[in-house]
Amino acid sequence: MKRLCFLCQSETEVIFSTTWVLPGLAPREIGFSVCPECGSVCQSPSVSFDEMMTFYSSMAVYTNPGRQEKPTDAKVRDLDEQIQFIRRGIGYLPNSALQIGSSDGYTLSRFRDAGVKRVLGVEPGTASVELAKRLYQIDCIHDSAEQFETNEQFELIILTHVLEHLYQPQMTLKKCRQLQQLPTEGFIYVEVPLMAKPASLCPGFFSFEHINYYTRDNLVRSLTDAGYSVVSLVEHYNSNLSPIIGVLASTRPQSHCDEFVANVVGNRAILQDYRAKEVAYWQGCLDAILPQLQQSKRIFLWGAGIHTSQIVANTTLLADCKINGLTDTSSLKWGLRQGDWHCQAPDSIDWQPGDCVLISSYASEKEIFDALLWLRDIGVTTLRLHNVDDTRSH
């Protein structure tokens, strides 16, 4: 499906597209486009909203091997900073907070521990809602950002790594503003991946789940158009998997940021340069391990999901090798079809010496590799595609 610009609703221009073998969905053309009016970049063509909601409900999980459902050190660090950033920008922490896209509940638990009295989440993922209640006793509205309803008003609304996922992010921001019709000042904290220079962007930056892409300028305009004014901004380029920008904004007028200027030419160039860099990167990773793959008895891909889609879309893997199966530790994925394979439970496979497992994940690659010692002990080769130990994931 073709999408209009998420910021100004203009028709968009496709810069590149390719066929993705998506988990639980038929192969689909996925592309990335630029708006010729405001310069914003979005995923288009894309899957439909209902198909994306099916993906989140069935595929989005927040448990990882070796971590026992605990947050990463980077996540703990990022929450330390977010809480301090908001406290410094406002002067205090508000009494009530709503988080849209509350994931496993860890973020809200930290704000509660810091002194916020009333916390509530909004989360579409079934597994995540259950985790939030079980791990942190956080209550969540089990619904999407677009469809949830509440009669409460909140002094602080938090959207960390959410706007890039939404089909109509401006509607959600305006909905947030309606939940802050307070006699006192209300605040919103938004954090998203920052579309910076191609050299700053990680492999897979233009991904399936991320359908909107933000620069500093269009993020400020997004908040301004929804009735907010920027109080504070922070940008990080090296501390996370991808560059990020965080913005604290107020319901009261401020005059800190310049007027929005469209950068159509610059953003088009970022997409074009990144695409060439991305294909060369993925193919180079495959070429480095191709001799080992081709000497294996059978090959299984580890990880039903987007990185498996990306290696299929961006390399010659299927032309160079026969892939015998797909496996994953998440029971939610067992039985799901992705391309020519159905995802199997690891312990349902009759592993044999000489088999090979190729880990497709980027952010969790080292974590998965360390957890697969039991396969190496029985003679199964486990190969890392990216070989990056420190992905600094958020």
Short mmCIF file of C-alpha atoms in Angstrom, two decimals:
data_model
loop_
_atom_site.label_atom_id
_atom_site.label_comp_id
_atom_site.label_asym_id
_atom_site.label_seq_id
_atom_site.Cartn_x
_atom_site.Cartn_y
_atom_site.Cartn_z
CA MET A 1 0.00 0.00 0.00
CA LYS A 2 1.20 3.52 -0.80
CA ARG A 3 1.24 6.03 2.04
CA LEU A 4 0.94 9.78 2.12
CA CYS A 5 3.46 11.85 4.03
CA PHE A 6 2.87 11.39 7.76
CA LEU A 7 3.56 15.08 8.43
CA CYS A 8 1.86 17.07 5.66
CA GLN A 9 -0.25 14.38 3.91
CA SER A 10 1.29 15.01 0.48
CA GLU A 11 1.95 12.24 -2.03
CA THR A 12 5.43 10.76 -1.67
CA GLU A 13 8.16 9.79 -4.14
CA VAL A 14 9.59 6.24 -3.89
CA ILE A 15 13.40 6.29 -3.74
CA PHE A 16 13.97 2.52 -3.44
CA SER A 17 11.94 -0.63 -2.80
CA THR A 18 12.46 -4.40 -2.72
CA THR A 19 10.51 -7.58 -1.95
CA TRP A 20 10.57 -8.62 1.69
CA VAL A 21 9.81 -12.13 2.94
CA LEU A 22 7.85 -11.15 6.03
CA PRO A 23 7.00 -13.34 9.05
CA GLY A 24 3.35 -14.34 9.05
CA LEU A 25 2.63 -12.38 5.85
CA ALA A 26 2.95 -13.00 2.14
CA PRO A 27 6.08 -11.59 0.42
CA ARG A 28 5.55 -7.87 -0.06
CA GLU A 29 7.10 -4.87 -1.73
CA ILE A 30 8.51 -2.56 0.96
CA GLY A 31 9.90 0.80 -0.06
CA PHE A 32 11.13 4.09 1.34
CA SER A 33 9.95 7.44 0.03
CA VAL A 34 10.49 11.16 0.44
CA CYS A 35 7.85 13.88 0.53
CA PRO A 36 8.52 16.46 -2.23
CA GLU A 37 6.73 19.13 -0.15
CA CYS A 38 8.18 18.91 3.37
CA GLY A 39 11.05 16.45 2.82
CA SER A 40 9.92 13.92 5.41
CA VAL A 41 10.88 10.28 4.79
CA CYS A 42 8.49 7.39 5.32
CA GLN A 43 8.08 3.73 4.51
CA SER A 44 6.01 3.47 1.32
CA PRO A 45 4.92 1.08 -0.08
CA SER A 46 4.10 -0.58 3.23
CA VAL A 47 1.81 -3.23 4.67
CA SER A 48 -1.63 -2.20 5.91
CA PHE A 49 -2.32 -1.06 9.48
CA ASP A 50 -4.20 -4.30 10.26
CA GLU A 51 -1.30 -6.41 9.00
CA MET A 52 1.15 -4.43 11.12
CA MET A 53 -1.07 -4.89 14.19
CA THR A 54 -1.08 -8.64 13.51
CA PHE A 55 2.71 -8.53 13.44
CA TYR A 56 2.93 -6.71 16.78
CA SER A 57 0.40 -8.97 18.46
CA SER A 58 2.07 -12.20 17.36
CA MET A 59 5.73 -11.34 16.85
CA ALA A 60 6.76 -8.54 19.18
CA VAL A 61 8.41 -10.04 22.27
CA TYR A 62 10.75 -8.61 24.87
CA THR A 63 12.49 -11.66 26.25
CA ASN A 64 15.97 -12.64 25.17
CA PRO A 65 18.14 -15.67 25.84
CA GLY A 66 20.57 -15.16 28.67
CA ARG A 67 18.84 -12.07 30.11
CA GLN A 68 16.00 -13.67 32.13
CA GLU A 69 13.57 -10.87 31.16
CA LYS A 70 15.80 -8.19 32.69
CA PRO A 71 16.47 -4.86 30.93
CA THR A 72 19.81 -4.37 29.21
CA ASP A 73 22.46 -2.24 30.85
CA ALA A 74 21.89 0.28 28.05
CA LYS A 75 18.16 0.43 28.84
CA VAL A 76 18.88 1.08 32.52
CA ARG A 77 21.34 3.82 31.54
CA ASP A 78 18.87 5.42 29.12
CA LEU A 79 16.12 5.54 31.77
CA ASP A 80 18.50 7.16 34.22
CA GLU A 81 19.10 9.90 31.66
CA GLN A 82 15.46 10.30 30.58
CA ILE A 83 14.24 10.75 34.15
CA GLN A 84 16.98 13.29 34.90
CA PHE A 85 16.44 15.09 31.58
CA ILE A 86 12.72 15.51 32.26
CA ARG A 87 13.27 16.49 35.88
CA ARG A 88 15.84 19.10 34.83
CA GLY A 89 13.69 20.46 31.99
CA ILE A 90 10.59 20.86 34.16
CA GLY A 91 12.21 21.37 37.55
CA TYR A 92 10.38 18.40 39.06
CA LEU A 93 8.70 15.13 38.07
CA PRO A 94 4.93 15.36 37.52
CA ASN A 95 2.43 13.40 39.60
CA SER A 96 0.94 11.43 36.71
CA ALA A 97 2.39 9.83 33.58
CA LEU A 98 0.96 7.97 30.60
CA GLN A 99 3.31 5.99 28.38
CA ILE A 100 2.10 5.12 24.90
CA GLY A 101 3.96 2.04 23.71
CA SER A 102 4.80 0.91 27.22
CA SER A 103 6.48 -2.34 26.16
CA ASP A 104 7.30 -4.60 29.12
CA GLY A 105 6.53 -1.90 31.73
CA TYR A 106 10.12 -1.24 32.80
CA THR A 107 10.08 2.45 31.85
CA LEU A 108 6.93 3.22 33.83
CA SER A 109 8.24 1.24 36.80
CA ARG A 110 11.30 3.49 36.87
CA PHE A 111 9.20 6.67 36.73
CA ARG A 112 7.02 5.30 39.53
CA ASP A 113 10.10 4.50 41.61
CA ALA A 114 11.34 8.07 40.98
CA GLY A 115 8.17 9.50 42.53
CA VAL A 116 5.46 9.68 39.85
CA LYS A 117 2.33 8.63 41.74
CA ARG A 118 0.01 7.54 38.91
CA VAL A 119 1.38 5.61 35.93
CA LEU A 120 -0.53 3.94 33.10
CA GLY A 121 0.62 2.26 29.89
CA VAL A 122 -0.82 1.74 26.42
CA GLU A 123 0.53 -1.31 24.63
CA PRO A 124 -0.73 -3.42 21.65
CA GLY A 125 1.51 -6.45 22.28
CA THR A 126 -0.21 -9.19 24.26
CA ALA A 127 3.05 -10.63 25.61
CA SER A 128 4.24 -7.18 26.66
CA VAL A 129 1.05 -6.35 28.58
CA GLU A 130 1.40 -9.61 30.48
CA LEU A 131 5.07 -8.96 31.22
CA ALA A 132 4.35 -5.44 32.50
CA LYS A 133 1.83 -6.78 35.01
CA ARG A 134 3.90 -9.79 36.08
CA LEU A 135 7.32 -8.16 36.29
CA TYR A 136 6.51 -4.63 37.44
CA GLN A 137 2.80 -4.52 38.44
CA ILE A 138 2.16 -1.92 35.75
CA ASP A 139 -1.39 -1.63 34.41
CA CYS A 140 -1.77 -1.16 30.66
CA ILE A 141 -4.57 -0.42 28.24
CA HIS A 142 -4.25 -3.31 25.78
CA ASP A 143 -4.74 -1.36 22.56
CA SER A 144 -2.92 0.56 19.86
CA ALA A 145 -1.75 4.17 20.07
CA GLU A 146 -4.30 5.02 17.40
CA GLN A 147 -7.31 3.35 19.03
CA PHE A 148 -6.90 3.48 22.83
CA GLU A 149 -9.32 5.48 24.95
CA THR A 150 -9.09 6.94 28.45
CA ASN A 151 -10.96 9.62 30.37
CA GLU A 152 -7.95 10.52 32.50
CA GLN A 153 -5.77 13.59 32.10
CA PHE A 154 -1.99 13.30 32.54
CA GLU A 155 0.67 15.82 33.46
CA LEU A 156 3.34 13.91 31.54
CA ILE A 157 2.99 11.75 28.42
CA ILE A 158 5.91 9.58 27.29
CA LEU A 159 6.45 8.24 23.77
CA THR A 160 9.88 6.61 23.51
CA HIS A 161 10.53 4.91 20.17
CA VAL A 162 6.85 4.97 19.24
CA LEU A 163 6.17 7.72 16.68
CA GLU A 164 8.32 5.97 14.07
CA HIS A 165 5.92 3.01 14.22
CA LEU A 166 2.60 4.85 13.77
CA TYR A 167 0.59 5.18 10.57
CA GLN A 168 -0.87 8.50 11.71
CA PRO A 169 1.59 9.89 14.26
CA GLN A 170 0.15 13.40 14.07
CA MET A 171 -3.26 12.12 15.13
CA THR A 172 -1.67 10.42 18.12
CA LEU A 173 0.19 13.60 19.13
CA LYS A 174 -3.05 15.60 18.88
CA LYS A 175 -4.77 12.91 20.94
CA CYS A 176 -2.06 13.35 23.56
CA ARG A 177 -2.69 17.08 23.60
CA GLN A 178 -6.38 16.41 24.31
CA LEU A 179 -5.33 14.34 27.34
CA GLN A 180 -3.55 17.38 28.74
CA GLN A 181 -6.37 19.91 29.05
CA LEU A 182 -5.04 20.84 32.46
CA PRO A 183 -5.27 24.09 34.44
CA THR A 184 -1.52 23.72 34.97
CA GLU A 185 1.24 23.06 32.42
CA GLY A 186 1.44 19.64 30.73
CA PHE A 187 4.51 18.02 29.20
CA ILE A 188 5.33 15.40 26.60
CA TYR A 189 8.62 13.55 26.16
CA VAL A 190 9.27 12.05 22.72
CA GLU A 191 12.30 9.99 21.71
CA VAL A 192 12.83 8.56 18.21
CA PRO A 193 15.68 7.30 16.01
CA LEU A 194 17.36 10.29 14.36
CA MET A 195 17.80 10.19 10.59
CA ALA A 196 21.32 11.56 10.35
CA LYS A 197 24.12 11.21 7.79
CA PRO A 198 24.33 7.72 6.20
CA ALA A 199 27.66 6.99 7.90
CA SER A 200 25.96 7.44 11.30
CA LEU A 201 23.15 4.96 10.60
CA CYS A 202 23.31 1.31 11.61
CA PRO A 203 22.52 -1.69 9.36
CA GLY A 204 18.75 -2.05 9.08
CA PHE A 205 18.03 1.56 10.05
CA PHE A 206 15.32 1.73 7.37
CA SER A 207 13.36 -1.21 8.73
CA PHE A 208 9.97 -2.88 8.52
CA GLU A 209 8.61 -1.68 11.87
CA HIS A 210 9.81 1.90 11.43
CA ILE A 211 7.50 3.57 8.95
CA ASN A 212 8.29 7.24 9.74
CA TYR A 213 11.72 8.88 9.90
CA TYR A 214 12.56 11.97 11.89
CA THR A 215 15.13 14.71 11.64
CA ARG A 216 15.44 17.39 14.30
CA ASP A 217 13.47 19.80 12.10
CA ASN A 218 10.47 17.64 11.25
CA LEU A 219 10.19 16.29 14.80
CA VAL A 220 9.97 19.83 16.15
CA ARG A 221 7.37 20.65 13.50
CA SER A 222 5.40 17.50 14.39
CA LEU A 223 5.15 18.62 18.01
CA THR A 224 4.41 22.23 17.11
CA ASP A 225 1.61 21.25 14.73
CA ALA A 226 0.05 19.18 17.54
CA GLY A 227 -0.01 22.12 19.95
CA TYR A 228 3.25 21.69 21.86
CA SER A 229 6.34 23.90 22.20
CA VAL A 230 9.86 22.58 22.67
CA VAL A 231 11.52 23.03 26.08
CA SER A 232 14.67 20.90 25.72
CA LEU A 233 16.38 18.67 23.14
CA VAL A 234 19.08 16.02 23.37
CA GLU A 235 20.82 14.09 20.56
CA HIS A 236 23.11 11.06 20.82
CA TYR A 237 25.05 9.55 17.92
CA ASN A 238 27.32 6.86 19.38
CA SER A 239 25.65 5.57 22.53
CA ASN A 240 22.78 3.60 20.99
CA LEU A 241 22.19 1.20 18.11
CA SER A 242 21.19 4.17 15.96
CA PRO A 243 21.35 7.93 16.54
CA ILE A 244 18.48 9.15 18.71
CA ILE A 245 16.84 12.46 19.52
CA GLY A 246 14.81 13.21 22.63
CA VAL A 247 12.51 16.22 22.94
CA LEU A 248 10.70 17.56 25.99
CA ALA A 249 7.83 19.85 25.02
CA SER A 250 5.20 21.86 26.89
CA THR A 251 1.56 22.74 26.43
CA ARG A 252 2.52 26.37 27.05
CA PRO A 253 3.95 28.45 24.19
CA GLN A 254 7.75 28.71 23.99
CA SER A 255 9.98 30.46 21.44
CA HIS A 256 13.17 28.39 21.35
CA CYS A 257 13.28 26.81 17.87
CA ASP A 258 13.58 28.22 14.37
CA GLU A 259 10.83 27.92 11.79
CA PHE A 260 10.70 24.62 9.89
CA VAL A 261 12.61 24.48 6.58
CA ALA A 262 11.98 21.56 4.20
CA ASN A 263 15.11 19.64 3.14
CA VAL A 264 13.86 17.54 0.22
CA VAL A 265 17.18 17.33 -1.64
CA GLY A 266 19.21 16.45 1.45
CA ASN A 267 16.83 13.74 2.67
CA ARG A 268 16.55 12.21 -0.79
CA ALA A 269 20.34 11.99 -0.90
CA ILE A 270 20.44 10.29 2.52
CA LEU A 271 18.07 7.58 1.27
CA GLN A 272 20.01 7.01 -1.94
CA ASP A 273 23.43 6.94 -0.27
CA TYR A 274 22.23 4.72 2.55
CA ARG A 275 20.67 2.19 0.19
CA ALA A 276 23.95 1.68 -1.67
CA LYS A 277 25.81 1.36 1.64
CA GLU A 278 23.21 -1.06 3.06
CA VAL A 279 23.25 -3.56 0.18
CA ALA A 280 27.06 -3.58 0.11
CA TYR A 281 27.15 -4.14 3.88
CA TRP A 282 24.75 -7.10 3.99
CA GLN A 283 26.29 -8.81 0.96
CA GLY A 284 29.76 -8.30 2.39
CA CYS A 285 28.73 -9.98 5.65
CA LEU A 286 27.33 -12.94 3.72
CA ASP A 287 30.38 -13.26 1.46
CA ALA A 288 32.63 -13.52 4.52
CA ILE A 289 30.87 -16.67 5.81
CA LEU A 290 29.62 -18.15 2.53
CA PRO A 291 32.34 -20.87 2.32
CA GLN A 292 31.35 -22.21 5.76
CA LEU A 293 27.67 -22.14 4.86
CA GLN A 294 28.22 -24.02 1.62
CA GLN A 295 30.21 -26.75 3.38
CA SER A 296 27.42 -27.42 5.90
CA LYS A 297 25.15 -30.45 5.84
CA ARG A 298 22.01 -28.41 6.55
CA ILE A 299 21.48 -24.68 7.16
CA PHE A 300 18.95 -23.19 9.58
CA LEU A 301 18.27 -19.49 10.06
CA TRP A 302 17.99 -18.46 13.71
CA GLY A 303 15.43 -15.73 14.24
CA ALA A 304 12.00 -15.47 12.65
CA GLY A 305 11.64 -11.77 12.05
CA ILE A 306 12.86 -8.67 10.34
CA HIS A 307 16.57 -9.38 10.17
CA THR A 308 15.81 -12.63 8.38
CA SER A 309 13.70 -10.58 5.96
CA GLN A 310 16.59 -8.20 5.45
CA ILE A 311 19.23 -10.81 4.72
CA VAL A 312 16.91 -12.37 2.14
CA ALA A 313 16.10 -8.98 0.58
CA ASN A 314 19.62 -7.55 0.60
CA THR A 315 21.83 -10.53 -0.33
CA THR A 316 22.14 -13.51 -2.68
CA LEU A 317 21.64 -15.98 0.20
CA LEU A 318 18.80 -17.97 -1.40
CA ALA A 319 20.64 -18.19 -4.71
CA ASP A 320 23.89 -19.32 -3.04
CA CYS A 321 22.57 -21.75 -0.41
CA LYS A 322 19.71 -24.10 0.37
CA ILE A 323 18.06 -23.03 3.62
CA ASN A 324 16.55 -26.06 5.36
CA GLY A 325 14.59 -24.35 8.10
CA LEU A 326 13.90 -21.48 10.44
CA THR A 327 13.95 -21.59 14.24
CA ASP A 328 13.45 -19.24 17.18
CA THR A 329 13.19 -19.50 20.97
CA SER A 330 9.92 -17.53 21.08
CA SER A 331 6.91 -19.84 21.23
CA LEU A 332 4.80 -17.04 19.71
CA LYS A 333 6.67 -17.58 16.43
CA TRP A 334 6.44 -21.37 16.24
CA GLY A 335 4.38 -22.43 13.25
CA LEU A 336 4.45 -18.98 11.61
CA ARG A 337 5.34 -18.98 7.95
CA GLN A 338 8.17 -16.82 6.66
CA GLY A 339 9.01 -17.30 3.01
CA ASP A 340 9.31 -21.02 2.25
CA TRP A 341 9.72 -22.02 5.90
CA HIS A 342 7.61 -22.53 8.99
CA CYS A 343 9.34 -21.49 12.20
CA GLN A 344 10.18 -24.48 14.42
CA ALA A 345 11.00 -24.78 18.10
CA PRO A 346 14.75 -25.41 18.52
CA ASP A 347 14.17 -28.63 20.49
CA SER A 348 11.90 -30.01 17.77
CA ILE A 349 14.76 -30.18 15.26
CA ASP A 350 16.84 -33.35 14.92
CA TRP A 351 20.18 -31.57 15.09
CA GLN A 352 23.09 -33.40 13.48
CA PRO A 353 26.86 -32.83 13.49
CA GLY A 354 27.67 -30.78 10.41
CA ASP A 355 24.49 -28.68 10.60
CA CYS A 356 24.87 -24.93 10.63
CA VAL A 357 22.86 -22.15 12.29
CA LEU A 358 23.09 -18.64 10.85
CA ILE A 359 22.05 -15.92 13.34
CA SER A 360 20.36 -13.10 11.44
CA SER A 361 19.83 -10.68 14.34
CA TYR A 362 21.95 -7.55 14.65
CA ALA A 363 21.13 -6.07 18.06
CA SER A 364 20.92 -9.45 19.87
CA GLU A 365 23.50 -11.38 17.86
CA LYS A 366 26.14 -11.79 20.60
CA GLU A 367 23.49 -12.63 23.19
CA ILE A 368 22.01 -15.34 20.97
CA PHE A 369 25.43 -16.73 20.02
CA ASP A 370 26.43 -17.10 23.68
CA ALA A 371 23.16 -18.92 24.43
CA LEU A 372 23.75 -21.47 21.65
CA LEU A 373 26.75 -23.19 23.25
CA TRP A 374 24.61 -26.31 23.59
CA LEU A 375 24.42 -26.57 19.79
CA ARG A 376 28.15 -26.14 19.37
CA ASP A 377 28.68 -28.86 21.98
CA ILE A 378 26.88 -31.37 19.71
CA GLY A 379 28.76 -30.41 16.57
CA VAL A 380 26.46 -27.74 15.08
CA THR A 381 28.24 -24.69 13.70
CA THR A 382 26.76 -21.36 14.82
CA LEU A 383 27.65 -18.44 12.58
CA ARG A 384 27.26 -14.75 13.32
CA LEU A 385 26.39 -12.65 10.30
CA HIS A 386 27.44 -9.26 11.65
CA ASN A 387 30.14 -10.09 14.22
CA VAL A 388 29.58 -6.92 16.21
CA ASP A 389 29.84 -7.44 19.97
CA ASP A 390 28.74 -3.96 21.07
CA THR A 391 25.63 -2.85 19.20
CA ARG A 392 24.74 -0.37 21.99
CA SER A 393 21.07 -1.18 21.60
CA HIS A 394 18.58 0.88 23.59
#
